[in-house]
């Protein structure tokens, strides 16, 4: 089959790898470079951990995703996975349930009490009396390196063609219309255009997608604490206000700070600059947890966009024609689950006999 992928983010690139590996011809078209630095997928780090409290299916999918990312390194011949583990501060009432959910997914875990947190990570201040669940199997994907590895692998493959800097203006059946008045024809088409998806979808579906903007700070840690930072698990929840989280600096990446409360609904995509107000807000939010944190630490601040499907709050996968699929990824977990999503999309696009289910992923 000949398959056209609209978009060069993690969803389209991993789907392209799946389809090419199964012997199909694939064209990936993006309005920017491939990968495109403005894509949601293009970041220094993304966390892959299993725990979804009270959601055994998503936890099992998360545990599987780590193994799939590890397998991709071998397939693409590149290194982009750092096995840091993940440390999640939880209320005491949730600790046993979290461990049971992880155990049910075959993911090992241990609990660290207040004393172990204080002694193990003196450069951080956890809330008084707080405990945390540690998932030793969790990892950080060095996202930009993973995307470049996919693009390089595809570029070198005789069945793949990459078309950067070509904007898609419409998808009609399996014909993909470009802004330069040319058309690409496929036997199947995937629209995975991230936050830009809405103009390419039927209006009724587009109206169900909500645009979000999220701010992140990339920081330099003080030299005196650099070794401690890079030896610790990444922290998806610090247990402080605003849903603050951080990604630890590994393999030359900066410390990343953000929070669930740093994502907000917006009406349009309006650049990637982080306003001084959001920079300040993120610093204030993290200050109680990070000793000495100040504006001087900030190397870069950046806003990115994602969509959510209003009825579910998650991603949207939908057939918009015969062998034409659209996947609008969401924030929070679509990067982590991308290898599972790509397997499922590739099976549906190619009509493979045993499509992978997306149970727990969407
Ligand atoms: C701040 C932030 C933090 C996040 N944290 C996490 C996390 O910790 N864990 C996690 O799992 N997920 C996380 N996510 C979500 C995840 O990163 C995204 O859901 C995922 O990367 C989206 O991938 P995608 O390929 O669908 O879209 P994108 O990566 O946005 O790619 C879409 C591509 O389509 C191209 N395109 C768009 N329109 C057109 C067009 N008309 N013609 C041609 N090309 C077009 C764009 O140039 C782009 O390259 C986060 C997202 C954000 C914004």
XYZ file of N, CA and C in Angstrom, residues 132-361:
690
model
N 6.131 8.929 48.984
C 6.081 8.847 47.518
C 6.191 7.403 47.066
N 5.624 7.120 45.904
C 5.825 5.829 45.248
C 6.913 6.005 44.201
N 7.872 5.093 44.197
C 8.933 5.132 43.196
C 8.734 3.972 42.220
N 8.726 4.289 40.918
C 8.683 3.261 39.864
C 10.082 3.168 39.252
N 10.869 2.159 39.615
C 12.243 2.102 39.086
C 12.282 1.879 37.572
N 11.223 1.305 37.001
C 11.242 1.008 35.564
C 10.905 2.183 34.675
N 10.481 3.312 35.264
C 10.086 4.461 34.442
C 11.312 5.085 33.767
N 11.056 5.829 32.719
C 12.174 6.353 31.930
C 11.840 7.721 31.365
N 12.887 8.391 30.901
C 12.722 9.640 30.145
C 13.100 9.349 28.694
N 12.217 9.725 27.763
C 12.578 9.691 26.344
C 13.140 11.058 25.989
N 14.324 11.083 25.430
C 14.900 12.340 24.941
C 14.191 12.622 23.618
N 13.087 13.392 23.733
C 12.081 13.434 22.676
C 12.639 13.913 21.340
N 13.379 15.033 21.365
C 13.874 15.547 20.078
C 14.827 14.547 19.419
N 15.631 13.852 20.240
C 16.549 12.865 19.657
C 15.776 11.694 19.062
N 14.688 11.288 19.739
C 13.875 10.180 19.220
C 13.244 10.562 17.880
N 12.756 11.815 17.770
C 12.133 12.254 16.519
C 13.163 12.305 15.389
N 14.350 12.846 15.699
C 15.392 12.889 14.662
C 15.779 11.465 14.244
N 15.835 10.546 15.209
C 16.199 9.155 14.876
C 15.159 8.549 13.928
N 13.860 8.794 14.203
C 12.794 8.294 13.308
C 12.954 8.897 11.922
N 13.108 10.240 11.880
C 13.194 10.922 10.583
C 14.416 10.430 9.798
N 15.566 10.267 10.474
C 16.778 9.800 9.788
C 16.572 8.387 9.242
N 15.942 7.534 10.064
C 15.710 6.137 9.649
C 14.794 6.110 8.422
N 13.737 6.919 8.453
C 12.793 6.950 7.329
C 13.473 7.520 6.082
N 14.249 8.593 6.278
C 14.916 9.249 5.139
C 15.830 8.271 4.407
N 16.424 7.362 5.180
C 17.370 6.415 4.575
C 16.664 5.174 4.025
N 15.362 5.060 4.234
C 14.662 3.825 3.850
C 14.066 3.970 2.447
N 14.272 2.975 1.574
C 13.766 3.107 0.200
C 12.242 3.181 0.098
N 11.514 2.729 1.110
C 10.049 2.769 1.028
C 9.469 4.073 1.581
N 10.320 4.934 2.132
C 9.796 6.151 2.774
C 10.243 7.410 2.025
N 9.374 8.404 2.059
C 9.684 9.697 1.450
C 9.247 10.765 2.449
N 10.110 11.741 2.729
C 9.749 12.834 3.645
C 9.605 14.114 2.833
N 8.509 14.814 3.032
C 8.273 16.082 2.323
C 8.147 17.211 3.336
N 9.260 17.821 3.744
C 9.182 18.937 4.690
C 8.739 20.215 3.992
N 8.298 21.180 4.809
C 7.908 22.517 4.335
C 6.876 22.478 3.210
N 5.911 21.562 3.329
C 4.789 21.490 2.379
C 3.515 21.460 3.217
N 2.691 22.470 3.088
C 1.496 22.580 3.941
C 0.310 21.876 3.309
N -0.360 21.077 4.110
C -1.580 20.409 3.658
C -2.751 21.349 3.933
N -3.604 21.542 2.905
C -4.746 22.444 3.107
C -6.065 21.684 3.216
N -6.112 20.463 2.710
C -7.363 19.690 2.802
C -7.067 18.213 2.566
N -7.917 17.381 3.131
C -7.856 15.936 2.860
C -9.242 15.547 2.363
N -9.301 15.126 1.091
C -10.603 14.744 0.509
C -10.498 13.304 0.066
N -11.198 12.434 0.773
C -11.019 11.003 0.529
C -9.567 10.669 0.820
N -8.935 9.926 -0.101
C -7.517 9.619 0.129
C -6.609 10.565 -0.678
N -7.142 11.714 -1.090
C -6.320 12.724 -1.772
C -5.941 13.816 -0.777
N -4.646 14.069 -0.697
C -4.138 15.082 0.239
C -3.740 16.313 -0.587
N -4.430 17.429 -0.342
C -4.212 18.650 -1.134
C -3.201 19.555 -0.437
N -2.197 19.976 -1.192
C -1.146 20.827 -0.613
C -1.344 22.287 -1.024
N -0.749 23.182 -0.241
C -0.900 24.624 -0.503
C -0.315 25.022 -1.856
N 0.634 24.231 -2.379
C 1.234 24.566 -3.678
C 0.425 23.986 -4.840
N -0.831 23.626 -4.564
C -1.771 23.122 -5.586
C -1.437 21.735 -6.127
N -0.521 21.034 -5.468
C -0.293 19.635 -5.868
C -1.115 18.736 -4.950
N -1.228 17.466 -5.339
C -1.971 16.497 -4.526
C -1.126 15.255 -4.333
N -1.293 14.664 -3.171
C -0.675 13.364 -2.916
C -1.818 12.357 -2.837
N -1.641 11.216 -3.484
C -2.691 10.198 -3.434
C -2.157 8.982 -2.700
N -2.942 8.479 -1.773
C -2.543 7.271 -1.064
C -3.673 6.258 -1.097
N -3.348 5.020 -0.736
C -4.414 4.025 -0.510
C -5.004 4.237 0.875
N -4.228 4.899 1.722
C -4.691 5.229 3.075
C -4.011 6.516 3.507
N -4.671 7.247 4.405
C -4.129 8.537 4.866
C -4.295 8.629 6.378
N -3.254 9.132 7.038
C -3.362 9.463 8.466
C -3.181 10.964 8.636
N -4.129 11.606 9.309
C -3.979 13.026 9.659
C -3.571 13.071 11.131
N -2.329 13.429 11.390
C -1.825 13.541 12.769
C -1.126 14.889 12.873
N -1.908 15.941 12.766
C -1.367 17.299 12.648
C -1.344 18.028 13.987
N -1.448 17.278 15.088
C -1.325 17.875 16.413
C -2.338 18.988 16.628
N -1.899 20.060 17.243
C -2.793 21.167 17.590
C -3.330 21.894 16.362
N -2.716 21.629 15.192
C -3.167 22.264 13.939
C -4.253 21.418 13.249
N -4.741 20.360 13.890
C -5.614 19.381 13.219
C -6.951 19.948 12.774
N -7.497 20.907 13.535
C -8.911 21.259 13.334
C -9.297 21.671 11.917
N -8.507 22.511 11.208
C -8.935 22.887 9.849
C -8.960 21.708 8.873
N -8.301 20.609 9.218
C -8.230 19.462 8.306
C -9.323 18.441 8.590
N -10.138 18.682 9.599
C -11.166 17.713 10.003
C -12.557 18.220 9.628
N -13.542 17.321 9.508
C -14.911 17.779 9.303
C -15.300 18.738 10.426
N -16.026 19.834 10.088
C -16.296 20.880 11.084
C -16.940 20.362 12.371
N -17.826 19.363 12.276
C -18.492 18.887 13.494
C -17.482 18.239 14.450
N -16.506 17.533 13.883
C -15.473 16.915 14.733
C -14.535 17.987 15.288
N -14.164 18.911 14.412
C -13.241 19.977 14.837
C -13.830 20.747 16.015
N -15.157 20.912 15.996
C -15.815 21.686 17.055
C -15.740 20.975 18.407
N -15.458 19.664 18.389
C -15.368 18.925 19.660
C -13.955 18.969 20.249
N -13.014 19.600 19.537
C -11.627 19.623 20.013
C -11.306 20.957 20.671
N -10.715 20.887 21.838
C -10.429 22.091 22.634
C -8.914 22.324 22.629
N -8.522 23.563 22.341
C -7.098 23.915 22.266
C -6.561 24.315 23.644
N -5.406 23.750 23.996
C -4.761 24.094 25.275
C -3.354 24.626 24.995
N -2.934 25.520 25.875
C -1.565 26.073 25.811
C -0.895 25.765 27.143
N 0.346 25.297 27.086
C 1.035 24.976 28.347
C 2.428 25.589 28.367
N 2.793 26.160 29.518
C 4.109 26.791 29.680
C 5.061 25.844 30.413
N 6.312 25.899 30.015
C 7.353 25.099 30.675
C 8.614 25.950 30.830
N 9.363 25.711 31.878
C 10.663 26.374 32.051
C 11.768 25.331 31.951
N 12.796 25.639 31.197
C 14.002 24.803 31.168
C 15.075 25.522 31.994
N 15.613 24.810 32.957
C 16.491 25.474 33.946
C 17.853 24.808 34.045
N 18.824 25.630 34.428
C 20.164 25.142 34.780
C 20.196 24.954 36.288
N 20.687 23.810 36.749
C 20.741 23.612 38.204
C 22.118 24.050 38.709
N 22.237 24.465 39.967
C 23.552 24.884 40.476
C 24.554 23.734 40.382
N 25.808 24.076 40.052
C 26.841 23.044 39.886
C 26.934 22.140 41.109
N 26.778 22.731 42.296
C 26.965 21.955 43.535
C 25.950 20.827 43.644
N 24.782 20.994 43.038
C 23.723 19.974 43.149
C 23.549 19.159 41.875
N 24.359 19.421 40.851
C 24.122 18.806 39.543
C 24.140 17.272 39.638
N 25.087 16.725 40.395
C 25.196 15.262 40.472
C 23.962 14.682 41.154
N 23.498 15.363 42.220
C 22.320 14.859 42.938
C 21.085 14.896 42.037
N 20.957 15.971 41.265
C 19.796 16.075 40.365
C 19.808 14.964 39.325
N 20.954 14.721 38.730
C 20.952 13.777 37.609
C 20.938 12.331 38.079
N 21.091 12.109 39.388
C 21.050 10.725 39.894
C 19.684 10.351 40.454
N 18.755 11.287 40.426
C 17.470 11.003 41.096
C 16.376 10.668 40.087
N 15.297 10.001 40.546
C 14.179 9.739 39.634
C 13.496 11.036 39.231
N 12.852 11.024 38.082
C 12.075 12.178 37.666
C 10.801 12.256 38.518
N 10.191 13.442 38.616
C 9.123 13.642 39.610
C 7.819 14.123 38.930
N 6.930 13.191 38.565
C 5.658 13.586 37.940
C 4.711 14.318 38.877
N 4.899 14.200 40.187
C 4.118 15.016 41.117
C 4.942 15.317 42.356
N 5.101 16.633 42.640
C 5.871 17.035 43.824
C 5.004 17.064 45.071
N 3.692 16.896 44.907
C 2.785 16.905 46.061
C 2.532 18.302 46.612
N 2.903 19.331 45.816
C 2.641 20.712 46.261
C 1.516 21.285 45.406
N 1.176 22.551 45.648
C 0.018 23.137 44.969
C 0.189 23.242 43.455
N -0.968 23.317 42.776
C -0.969 23.583 41.342
C -0.588 22.400 40.476
N -0.431 21.223 41.077
C -0.038 20.056 40.269
C 1.361 20.198 39.700
N 2.285 20.767 40.496
C 3.643 21.015 40.001
C 4.394 19.703 39.775
N 5.169 19.669 38.684
C 5.999 18.507 38.394
C 7.324 18.980 37.807
N 8.277 18.058 37.775
C 9.561 18.382 37.163
C 10.124 17.166 36.461
N 10.976 17.436 35.476
C 11.730 16.373 34.800
C 13.202 16.633 35.082
N 13.867 15.604 35.610
C 15.251 15.808 36.065
C 16.198 15.983 34.871
N 17.305 16.697 35.090
C 18.266 16.909 34.001
C 19.125 15.663 33.795
N 18.993 15.050 32.632
C 19.831 13.873 32.310
C 20.388 14.044 30.903
N 21.502 13.392 30.647
C 22.101 13.349 29.303
C 22.206 14.737 28.665
N 22.597 15.711 29.457
C 22.820 17.059 28.915
C 21.565 17.893 28.764
N 20.405 17.377 29.204
C 19.174 18.175 29.112
C 19.032 19.042 30.357
N 18.261 20.135 30.249
C 18.049 20.974 31.436
C 16.988 20.389 32.354
N 16.921 20.905 33.575
C 15.802 20.613 34.474
C 14.554 21.263 33.873
N 13.459 20.498 33.813
C 12.231 21.074 33.248
C 11.185 21.214 34.337
N 10.559 22.380 34.396
C 9.518 22.643 35.390
C 8.214 22.987 34.697
N 7.138 22.332 35.118
C 5.816 22.738 34.668
C 4.797 22.240 35.694
N 3.525 22.358 35.344
C 2.470 22.018 36.300
C 1.180 21.782 35.537
N 0.309 20.960 36.109
C -0.978 20.775 35.430
C -1.710 22.112 35.339
N -1.512 22.979 36.328
C -2.190 24.273 36.313
C -1.559 25.264 35.327
N -0.452 24.867 34.669
C 0.168 25.734 33.654
C -0.392 25.444 32.273
N -1.369 24.540 32.188
C -2.082 24.301 30.935
C -3.413 25.022 31.008
N -3.746 25.781 29.976
C -5.021 26.509 30.007
C -5.651 26.481 28.611
N -6.988 26.597 28.602
C -7.715 26.604 27.332
C -7.528 27.965 26.666
N -7.206 27.927 25.371
C -7.052 29.178 24.610
C -7.842 29.054 23.305
N -8.082 30.190 22.646
C -8.883 30.120 21.418
C -8.016 29.997 20.169
N -6.785 30.515 20.205
C -5.935 30.436 19.003
C -4.492 30.101 19.391
N -3.722 29.619 18.395
C -2.289 29.406 18.606
C -1.609 30.744 18.316
N -0.924 31.256 19.315
C -0.445 32.635 19.238
C 1.008 32.683 19.694
N 1.894 31.968 18.981
C 3.314 31.986 19.295
C 3.672 31.080 20.462
N 4.960 30.970 20.705
C 5.446 30.045 21.746
C 6.158 30.756 22.897
N 6.076 32.077 22.872
C 6.755 32.837 23.927
C 5.994 32.713 25.247
N 6.719 32.507 26.315
C 6.084 32.426 27.633
C 6.058 33.822 28.245
N 4.891 34.269 28.649
C 4.787 35.635 29.189
C 5.502 35.704 30.542
N 5.975 36.911 30.924
C 6.616 37.062 32.231
C 5.701 36.570 33.357
N 4.389 36.737 33.199
C 3.446 36.318 34.251
C 3.492 34.786 34.457
N 3.557 34.039 33.338
C 3.598 32.581 33.478
C 4.963 32.090 33.951
N 6.026 32.790 33.534
C 7.371 32.440 34.067
C 7.365 32.568 35.579
N 6.868 33.733 36.056
C 6.833 34.016 37.488
C 5.987 32.982 38.217
N 4.822 32.681 37.582
C 3.891 31.757 38.235
C 4.535 30.375 38.421
N 5.247 29.902 37.394
C 5.882 28.586 37.523
C 7.006 28.608 38.564
N 7.764 29.702 38.593
C 8.831 29.797 39.604
C 8.227 29.828 41.009
N 7.160 30.618 41.185
C 6.525 30.702 42.513
C 5.962 29.352 42.946
N 5.392 28.638 41.973
C 4.788 27.334 42.275
C 5.842 26.334 42.763
N 7.030 26.352 42.107
C 8.065 25.368 42.436
C 8.967 25.798 43.584
N 8.937 27.097 43.915
C 9.872 27.596 44.934
C 9.795 26.839 46.261
N 8.591 26.455 46.748
C 8.581 25.742 48.026
C 9.288 24.390 47.974
N 9.437 23.823 46.765
C 10.013 22.470 46.669
C 11.485 22.463 46.297
N 11.972 23.553 45.678
C 13.347 23.530 45.160
C 14.170 24.609 45.857
N 15.133 24.151 46.633
C 15.943 25.089 47.408
C 16.699 26.032 46.473
N 16.552 27.350 46.695
C 17.342 28.344 45.962
C 16.843 28.657 44.563
N 15.704 28.093 44.145
C 15.217 28.340 42.777
C 15.005 29.840 42.555
N 15.534 30.345 41.429
C 15.330 31.763 41.123
C 15.309 31.945 39.615
N 14.954 33.167 39.200
C 14.899 33.524 37.766
C 16.231 33.209 37.061
N 17.362 33.316 37.820
C 18.679 33.056 37.212
C 18.805 31.635 36.692
N 18.002 30.717 37.218
C 18.110 29.327 36.782
C 17.552 29.131 35.369
N 16.656 30.033 34.923
C 15.883 29.776 33.699
C 16.748 30.001 32.447
N 16.899 28.935 31.672
C 17.638 29.017 30.417
C 16.708 29.342 29.268
N 15.501 28.775 29.328
C 14.552 28.942 28.235
C 13.146 28.720 28.777
N 12.208 29.501 28.284
C 10.801 29.275 28.628
C 10.062 29.097 27.309
N 9.128 28.150 27.278
C 8.477 27.873 25.999
C 7.052 27.409 26.221
N 6.139 27.909 25.396
C 4.765 27.429 25.425
C 4.531 26.499 24.243
N 3.718 25.455 24.442
C 3.332 24.549 23.362
C 1.842 24.296 23.474
N 1.300 23.690 22.418
C -0.153 23.537 22.305
C -0.534 22.071 22.110
N -1.703 21.719 22.586
C -2.278 20.404 22.283
C -3.799 20.527 22.302
N -4.451 19.505 21.780
C -5.916 19.478 21.753
C -6.415 18.417 22.714
N -7.633 18.583 23.189
C -8.320 17.455 23.846
C -9.704 17.329 23.221
N -10.195 16.100 23.231
C -11.525 15.819 22.720
C -12.497 16.095 23.869
N -13.347 17.134 23.708
C -14.157 17.608 24.840
C -14.971 16.499 25.519
N -15.587 15.577 24.795
C -16.413 14.572 25.487
C -15.615 13.659 26.424
N -14.309 13.444 26.147
C -13.531 12.505 26.973
C -12.400 13.187 27.736
N -11.988 14.343 27.280
C -10.805 14.988 27.879
C -9.506 14.363 27.407
N -9.586 13.372 26.522
C -8.385 12.683 26.035
C -8.171 12.916 24.553
N -7.435 12.005 23.903
C -7.193 12.154 22.462
C -8.408 11.709 21.663
N -8.375 11.973 20.353
C -9.459 11.547 19.462
C -8.843 10.730 18.331
N -9.318 9.514 18.162
C -8.960 8.735 16.973
C -10.252 8.469 16.233
N -10.288 8.811 14.948
C -11.555 8.706 14.238
C -11.303 8.432 12.754
N -12.178 7.608 12.155
C -12.121 7.407 10.703
C -12.897 8.552 10.064
N -12.232 9.303 9.156
C -12.943 10.401 8.481
C -13.193 10.023 7.022
N -12.955 8.791 6.689
C -13.225 8.292 5.339
C -12.763 6.844 5.290
N -12.969 6.216 4.147
C -12.495 4.843 3.937
C -10.971 4.846 3.977
N -10.378 4.150 4.941
C -8.913 4.137 5.110
C -8.324 5.549 5.313
N -9.110 6.450 5.887
C -8.573 7.780 6.248
C -8.827 7.973 7.740
N -7.743 8.046 8.498
C -7.854 8.173 9.953
C -7.309 9.520 10.389
N -7.887 10.044 11.457
C -7.320 11.233 12.097
C -7.041 10.885 13.550
N -5.884 11.296 14.021
C -5.577 11.133 15.456
C -5.162 12.487 15.995
N -5.987 13.043 16.873
C -5.638 14.301 17.544
C -5.128 13.930 18.929
N -3.808 14.027 19.107
C -3.185 13.627 20.377
C -3.534 14.647 21.457
N -3.445 14.219 22.706
C -3.760 15.130 23.810
C -2.479 15.457 24.586
N -2.605 16.260 25.628
C -1.451 16.541 26.494
C -1.290 15.407 27.484
N -0.248 15.448 28.259
C -0.156 14.500 29.376
C 0.396 13.137 29.051
N -0.195 12.425 28.063
C 0.257 11.034 27.899
C 0.379 10.563 26.451
N 0.076 11.397 25.467
C 0.094 10.885 24.083
C 1.504 10.589 23.585
N 2.493 11.299 24.072
C 3.864 10.977 23.651
C 4.272 9.618 24.217
N 4.017 9.449 25.497
C 4.388 8.188 26.158
C 3.757 6.992 25.458
N 2.475 7.134 25.097
C 1.753 6.015 24.490
C 1.977 5.920 22.979
N 2.769 6.833 22.407
C 2.875 6.893 20.942
C 3.245 5.551 20.287
N 4.152 4.743 20.858
C 4.450 3.474 20.173
C 3.227 2.542 20.105
N 2.393 2.562 21.150
C 1.165 1.748 21.137
C 0.152 2.326 20.154
N 0.010 3.659 20.166
C -0.929 4.313 19.259
C -0.512 4.031 17.806
N 0.794 4.130 17.548
C 1.292 3.926 16.181
C 1.023 2.494 15.712
N 1.205 1.513 16.584
C 0.913 0.125 16.189
C -0.548 -0.006 15.801
N -1.414 0.582 16.626
C -2.849 0.478 16.377
C -3.234 1.201 15.082
N -2.703 2.436 14.885
C -3.042 3.193 13.678
C -2.531 2.473 12.438
N -1.298 1.954 12.515
C -0.728 1.262 11.345
C -1.568 0.039 10.994
N -2.027 -0.689 12.007
C -2.851 -1.879 11.734
C -4.168 -1.478 11.077
N -4.750 -0.375 11.548
C -6.028 0.066 10.960
C -5.827 0.617 9.551
N -4.746 1.361 9.325
C -4.505 1.938 7.998
C -4.255 0.860 6.957
N -3.526 -0.177 7.352
C -3.110 -1.198 6.385
C -4.073 -2.375 6.362
N -5.052 -2.365 7.266
C -5.983 -3.490 7.318
C -5.311 -4.766 7.786
N -4.281 -4.618 8.599
C -3.570 -5.803 9.102
C -4.551 -6.688 9.870
N -4.300 -7.987 9.829
C -5.277 -8.955 10.341
C -5.614 -8.751 11.807
N -4.610 -8.437 12.631
C -4.872 -8.375 14.064
C -4.552 -6.979 14.588
N -5.488 -6.018 14.430
C -5.182 -4.676 14.925
C -4.944 -4.672 16.437
N -3.948 -3.931 16.842
C -3.668 -3.792 18.270
C -4.780 -2.945 18.896
N -5.215 -3.275 20.078
C -6.250 -2.429 20.688
C -5.585 -1.250 21.393
N -6.366 -0.220 21.586
C -5.866 0.962 22.291
C -6.358 0.990 23.725
N -6.731 -0.172 24.265
C -7.301 -0.213 25.596
C -6.358 0.460 26.603
N -6.899 1.380 27.355
C -6.088 2.031 28.380
C -5.332 3.238 27.878
N -5.318 3.443 26.555
C -4.488 4.498 26.008
C -5.302 5.745 25.708
